[in-house]
Coordinates of C-alpha atoms in Angstrom, one line a residue:
M71 CA -32.0 191.7 85.7
R72 CA -29.2 189.2 85.5
C73 CA -31.7 186.6 84.0
C74 CA -32.7 189.2 81.4
Q75 CA -29.1 189.6 80.4
L76 CA -28.5 185.8 80.2
A77 CA -31.8 185.0 78.4
G78 CA -31.2 187.9 75.9
S79 CA -27.7 186.6 75.1
V80 CA -29.1 183.1 74.5
D81 CA -31.7 184.6 72.1
V82 CA -29.1 186.5 70.2
A83 CA -27.3 183.1 69.7
F84 CA -30.5 181.5 68.7
F85 CA -31.1 184.2 66.0
F86 CA -27.9 183.2 64.2
I87 CA -28.4 179.5 64.8
F88 CA -31.8 179.5 63.1
L89 CA -30.7 181.8 60.3
I90 CA -28.0 179.2 59.5
L91 CA -30.5 176.3 59.8
G92 CA -32.9 178.1 57.4
S93 CA -35.7 178.8 59.8
P94 CA -36.3 182.5 59.4
I95 CA -39.5 182.6 61.4
L96 CA -37.8 181.3 64.6
A97 CA -34.8 183.6 63.9
W98 CA -37.0 186.7 63.9
V99 CA -39.0 185.4 66.9
N100 CA -35.7 185.7 68.8
V101 CA -35.3 189.3 67.7
I102 CA -38.6 190.0 69.3
S103 CA -37.5 188.0 72.4
V104 CA -34.3 190.1 72.7
A105 CA -36.4 193.3 72.5
M106 CA -38.7 192.0 75.3
Y107 CA -35.8 191.2 77.5
V108 CA -34.2 194.6 76.9
Y109 CA -37.5 196.3 77.8
A110 CA -37.9 194.0 80.9
Y111 CA -34.4 194.9 82.0
R112 CA -35.2 198.6 81.7
A113 CA -38.5 198.1 83.6
F114 CA -36.5 196.4 86.4
K115 CA -34.2 199.4 86.6
Q116 CA -37.2 201.7 86.9
R117 CA -38.7 199.5 89.7
R118 CA -41.6 198.4 87.5
N119 CA -41.1 194.8 88.6
S120 CA -44.6 193.6 87.8
L121 CA -44.4 194.7 84.2
A122 CA -40.9 193.2 83.8
I123 CA -41.9 189.8 85.2
L124 CA -45.0 189.7 83.0
L125 CA -42.9 190.3 79.9
I126 CA -40.5 187.5 80.9
R127 CA -43.4 185.1 81.5
I128 CA -45.0 185.9 78.1
E129 CA -41.7 185.6 76.3
V130 CA -40.9 182.2 77.7
L131 CA -44.4 180.8 77.3
V132 CA -44.8 182.0 73.7
H133 CA -41.2 181.2 72.7
A134 CA -41.2 177.7 74.1
G135 CA -44.5 177.0 72.5
L136 CA -43.5 178.4 69.1
G137 CA -40.2 176.6 69.1
T138 CA -41.8 173.3 69.9
V139 CA -44.5 173.6 67.3
L140 CA -42.2 174.8 64.6
V141 CA -39.2 172.5 65.2
G142 CA -40.6 169.7 67.3
W143 CA -40.7 168.3 70.8
E144 CA -37.2 166.9 70.4
S145 CA -35.8 170.4 70.1
G146 CA -36.0 170.8 73.9
F147 CA -37.6 174.2 73.9
H148 CA -40.1 172.9 76.5
Y149 CA -37.3 172.6 79.0
F150 CA -37.4 176.4 79.5
L151 CA -40.9 176.2 80.9
L152 CA -39.6 174.1 83.8
M153 CA -37.5 177.1 85.0
F154 CA -40.7 178.8 86.1
I155 CA -41.4 176.3 88.8
P156 CA -38.7 177.3 91.4
A157 CA -39.1 181.0 90.5
L158 CA -42.9 180.8 91.2
F159 CA -42.5 179.3 94.7
V160 CA -39.6 181.6 95.7
S161 CA -41.2 184.9 94.6
M162 CA -44.9 184.4 95.3
H163 CA -47.3 183.3 98.1
A164 CA -47.9 179.6 98.2
R165 CA -51.5 179.7 97.0
S166 CA -50.8 181.9 94.0
A167 CA -47.6 179.8 93.2
W168 CA -49.6 176.6 93.2
I169 CA -52.3 178.0 91.0
L170 CA -49.8 179.2 88.4
A171 CA -47.8 176.0 88.7
I172 CA -50.9 174.0 87.9
C173 CA -51.6 176.3 84.9
L174 CA -48.1 175.8 83.7
W175 CA -48.5 172.0 84.0
I176 CA -51.6 172.1 81.9
Y177 CA -49.8 174.2 79.3
Y178 CA -46.8 171.8 79.3
V179 CA -49.0 168.7 79.0
A180 CA -51.1 170.2 76.3
L181 CA -48.0 171.1 74.3
D182 CA -46.7 167.6 74.7
V183 CA -50.0 166.0 73.6
L184 CA -50.3 168.4 70.7
M185 CA -47.0 167.3 69.3
W186 CA -48.2 163.7 69.3
Y187 CA -50.8 164.6 66.7
I188 CA -49.1 167.2 64.5
E189 CA -45.8 167.3 62.6
P190 CA -43.3 170.2 63.2
L191 CA -44.2 173.1 60.9
Q192 CA -40.6 173.9 60.1
P193 CA -38.7 170.7 60.5
I194 CA -34.9 170.7 60.4
S195 CA -32.4 167.9 59.8
S196 CA -31.9 165.3 62.5
N197 CA -28.3 166.4 63.1
A198 CA -29.4 170.0 63.4
L199 CA -32.3 168.9 65.7
L200 CA -29.8 167.1 67.9
G201 CA -27.6 170.2 68.1
V202 CA -30.5 172.4 69.0
H203 CA -31.6 169.9 71.7
I204 CA -28.1 169.8 73.2
F205 CA -27.9 173.6 73.1
N206 CA -31.3 174.0 74.9
L207 CA -30.5 171.3 77.4
T208 CA -27.1 172.9 78.2
T209 CA -28.6 176.4 78.4
V210 CA -31.3 175.3 80.8
F211 CA -28.8 173.2 82.9
F212 CA -26.6 176.2 83.4
M213 CA -29.4 178.7 84.0
F214 CA -30.9 176.3 86.6
S215 CA -27.5 176.0 88.2
Y216 CA -27.2 179.8 88.3
L217 CA -30.7 180.2 89.7
A218 CA -30.0 177.6 92.4
L219 CA -26.7 179.3 93.3
Y220 CA -28.5 182.7 93.4
Y221 CA -31.2 181.3 95.7
V222 CA -28.7 179.7 98.0
I223 CA -26.7 182.9 98.3
T224 CA -29.8 184.9 98.9
V225 CA -31.1 182.6 101.6
T226 CA -27.6 182.5 103.3
R227 CA -27.4 186.3 103.3
A228 CA -31.0 186.5 104.7
H229 CA -30.1 184.0 107.5
K230 CA -26.9 186.0 108.3
H231 CA -28.9 189.2 108.3
L232 CA -31.6 187.7 110.6
A233 CA -28.9 186.3 112.9
R234 CA -27.2 189.7 113.1
M235 CA -30.6 191.4 113.9
A236 CA -31.2 188.8 116.6
T237 CA -27.8 189.3 118.3
T238 CA -26.8 192.9 117.6
D239 CA -28.1 196.2 118.9
S240 CA -29.1 198.2 115.8
L241 CA -27.9 201.6 117.1
T242 CA -24.5 200.7 118.4
N243 CA -23.7 197.5 116.4
L244 CA -22.6 195.9 119.7
F245 CA -24.1 192.7 120.9
N246 CA -27.5 193.1 122.5
R247 CA -28.3 192.1 126.1
R248 CA -29.8 188.7 125.2
H249 CA -26.8 187.7 123.1
M250 CA -24.4 188.9 125.8
I251 CA -26.1 186.7 128.4
A252 CA -25.8 183.7 126.0
L253 CA -22.1 184.4 125.3
T254 CA -21.4 184.9 129.0
E255 CA -23.2 181.7 130.0
K256 CA -21.0 179.8 127.5
E257 CA -17.9 181.4 128.9
L258 CA -19.0 180.5 132.5
A259 CA -19.5 176.9 131.3
R260 CA -15.9 176.8 130.1
H261 CA -14.8 178.5 133.4
H262 CA -16.5 175.7 135.4
R263 CA -14.7 173.0 133.4
R264 CA -11.3 174.8 133.5
P265 CA -11.2 177.6 136.1
R266 CA -9.3 180.7 135.1
D267 CA -9.4 184.5 135.6
L268 CA -12.6 186.1 134.3
T269 CA -13.4 189.7 134.8
F270 CA -16.6 191.8 134.2
M271 CA -16.5 195.5 133.3
L272 CA -19.7 197.5 133.5
M273 CA -19.6 200.9 131.9
D274 CA -22.0 203.9 131.9
I275 CA -21.8 207.2 130.1
D276 CA -22.0 210.0 132.6
L277 CA -24.8 212.5 132.5
F278 CA -26.2 211.0 129.3
K279 CA -29.8 212.2 130.1
Q280 CA -28.4 215.8 130.1
I281 CA -27.0 215.3 126.6
N282 CA -30.4 214.2 125.4
D283 CA -32.1 217.1 127.1
D284 CA -29.7 219.7 125.9
Y285 CA -29.1 218.5 122.3
G286 CA -31.9 216.1 121.5
H287 CA -32.1 212.3 121.1
D288 CA -30.6 212.2 117.6
T289 CA -27.4 213.8 119.0
G290 CA -27.6 211.4 122.0
D291 CA -27.7 208.5 119.5
R292 CA -24.6 209.8 117.7
V293 CA -22.8 210.0 121.1
L294 CA -23.8 206.4 121.9
S295 CA -22.6 205.2 118.5
A296 CA -19.3 207.1 118.8
V297 CA -18.6 205.7 122.3
S298 CA -19.7 202.2 121.2
Q299 CA -17.2 202.2 118.3
L300 CA -14.4 203.4 120.6
L301 CA -15.2 200.6 123.1
Q302 CA -15.4 198.0 120.4
E303 CA -12.0 199.0 119.1
S304 CA -10.6 198.9 122.6
M305 CA -11.4 195.3 123.2
R306 CA -9.0 192.4 122.6
E307 CA -9.9 189.6 120.2
Q308 CA -11.0 187.2 123.1
D309 CA -13.1 189.9 124.8
F310 CA -16.7 190.6 124.0
I311 CA -18.8 193.7 124.7
G312 CA -22.5 194.6 124.4
R313 CA -25.0 197.2 125.1
W314 CA -26.4 196.2 128.4
G315 CA -29.2 198.8 128.4
G316 CA -29.6 202.5 127.7
E317 CA -26.2 204.1 127.9
E318 CA -24.7 201.1 129.8
F319 CA -22.3 198.6 128.4
L320 CA -21.0 195.3 129.6
A321 CA -17.6 193.8 128.7
V322 CA -16.5 190.3 129.5
L323 CA -12.7 189.8 129.7
P324 CA -11.6 186.1 129.8
E325 CA -8.2 185.2 131.2
T326 CA -7.9 188.7 132.7
D327 CA -7.3 189.5 136.4
T328 CA -8.4 192.7 138.1
D329 CA -5.0 194.4 137.7
Q330 CA -5.1 193.8 133.9
A331 CA -8.8 194.8 133.8
W332 CA -8.1 198.0 135.8
A333 CA -5.3 199.0 133.3
S334 CA -7.6 198.3 130.4
A335 CA -10.5 200.3 132.0
E336 CA -8.3 203.3 132.7
R337 CA -7.1 203.3 129.1
I338 CA -10.7 203.2 127.9
R339 CA -11.8 205.9 130.3
K340 CA -9.1 208.2 129.1
A341 CA -9.9 207.5 125.5
V342 CA -13.6 208.4 126.0
E343 CA -12.6 211.5 127.9
T344 CA -10.8 212.8 124.8
L345 CA -13.7 211.9 122.5
V346 CA -15.5 214.8 120.9
V347 CA -18.8 214.6 119.0
E348 CA -19.6 217.5 116.7
N349 CA -23.2 218.8 116.7
D350 CA -24.1 222.0 114.7
G351 CA -20.8 223.7 115.6
A352 CA -21.0 222.5 119.2
R353 CA -18.3 220.1 120.5
I354 CA -19.8 217.6 122.9
S355 CA -17.4 215.7 125.3
V356 CA -18.4 212.8 127.4
T357 CA -17.0 210.8 130.3
L358 CA -17.4 207.2 131.4
S359 CA -17.7 205.5 134.8
I360 CA -16.6 201.9 135.0
G361 CA -17.2 199.2 137.6
I362 CA -15.0 196.1 137.7
T363 CA -15.4 192.7 139.4
Q364 CA -13.9 189.3 139.1
Y365 CA -16.1 186.3 138.7
R366 CA -16.2 183.9 141.7
A367 CA -16.4 180.2 141.2
E368 CA -19.8 178.7 140.8
E369 CA -21.7 182.0 141.5
A370 CA -24.7 183.1 139.5
L371 CA -24.0 185.5 136.6
S372 CA -26.5 188.0 138.2
N373 CA -24.4 188.2 141.4
A374 CA -21.3 189.1 139.5
I375 CA -23.2 191.8 137.4
A376 CA -24.7 193.2 140.6
R377 CA -21.2 193.6 142.2
A378 CA -19.9 195.4 139.1
D379 CA -23.1 197.6 139.2
H380 CA -22.4 198.5 142.8
A381 CA -18.8 199.4 141.9
L382 CA -20.0 201.5 138.9
Y383 CA -22.4 203.5 141.1
A384 CA -19.7 203.9 143.7
G385 CA -17.7 205.6 141.0
K386 CA -20.7 207.8 140.1
S387 CA -21.1 208.8 143.7
A388 CA -17.4 209.7 144.0
G389 CA -17.6 212.2 141.2
R390 CA -18.0 210.2 137.9
N391 CA -15.3 209.6 135.2
R392 CA -13.8 207.0 137.5
V393 CA -12.8 203.3 137.5
E394 CA -13.9 201.4 140.7
L395 CA -13.1 197.8 141.7
A396 CA -15.8 195.8 143.6
L397 CA -14.5 194.9 147.0
G398 CA -15.9 192.1 149.1

């Protein structure tokens, strides 16, 4: 759609340029070109993409050919044909793109060879021809630059989106288990080089299965999202938290001893206790059980997680909605 706007604006400029240069045929060709770009723009808005792309291809092929035949090869209208090449390979399957690229090459070469044997049908003065050449070259240069920038931005966004999908849980927007393990392993590597306090906090929503059974999984997902947002907002900048599985969450707290972690866990537990999720007039409250353990030098990550898990289920057994510290 942006290319339609740019190309249409260029053709409006060409209309006045060729009227001034005394080439009415090319001037009115540009009127038709503007109309085609307007129609293509509307087709894009209506999601009729195939029709819009077909109109653009026809316009560029015919316009470049007519401009070259009428004014001459030196006018530079053939440069616009080259803009098809990156667009073909970005927007189509490789086989189809190669077939169309070869057809484009044949058309380009045929147009070049033709102009060796015929004179321009509506020649213009050498100074005017130089001006048209520079105008076409400049337009194609900036449109190529714009397209290159657009493709770079699109690819960068796609990479970021894929990276987010690979590292983030889609429901809670917290880190997923795989990425949490990767981040924690990096943190452990730093801990081995320079030992410091490192605490793990394993959290589980109490009686979550009952919420799913009583209100349905959609409501359960809303509860998970609400609790996840609260947990994320409760973390410090250096902490990281992820969905460990189901309704269970793991937080890693660098440079934090057990006393600090306990205070943080109690603050989180109380915040979750006051959380209310609305569901068709019903007000759903949830609680959180939390197990805390401190990392021990050189131990495996799985051992530290297992200790936090034991502490968590000790809290569950003691009545839920509790913070428990792993002993021993």
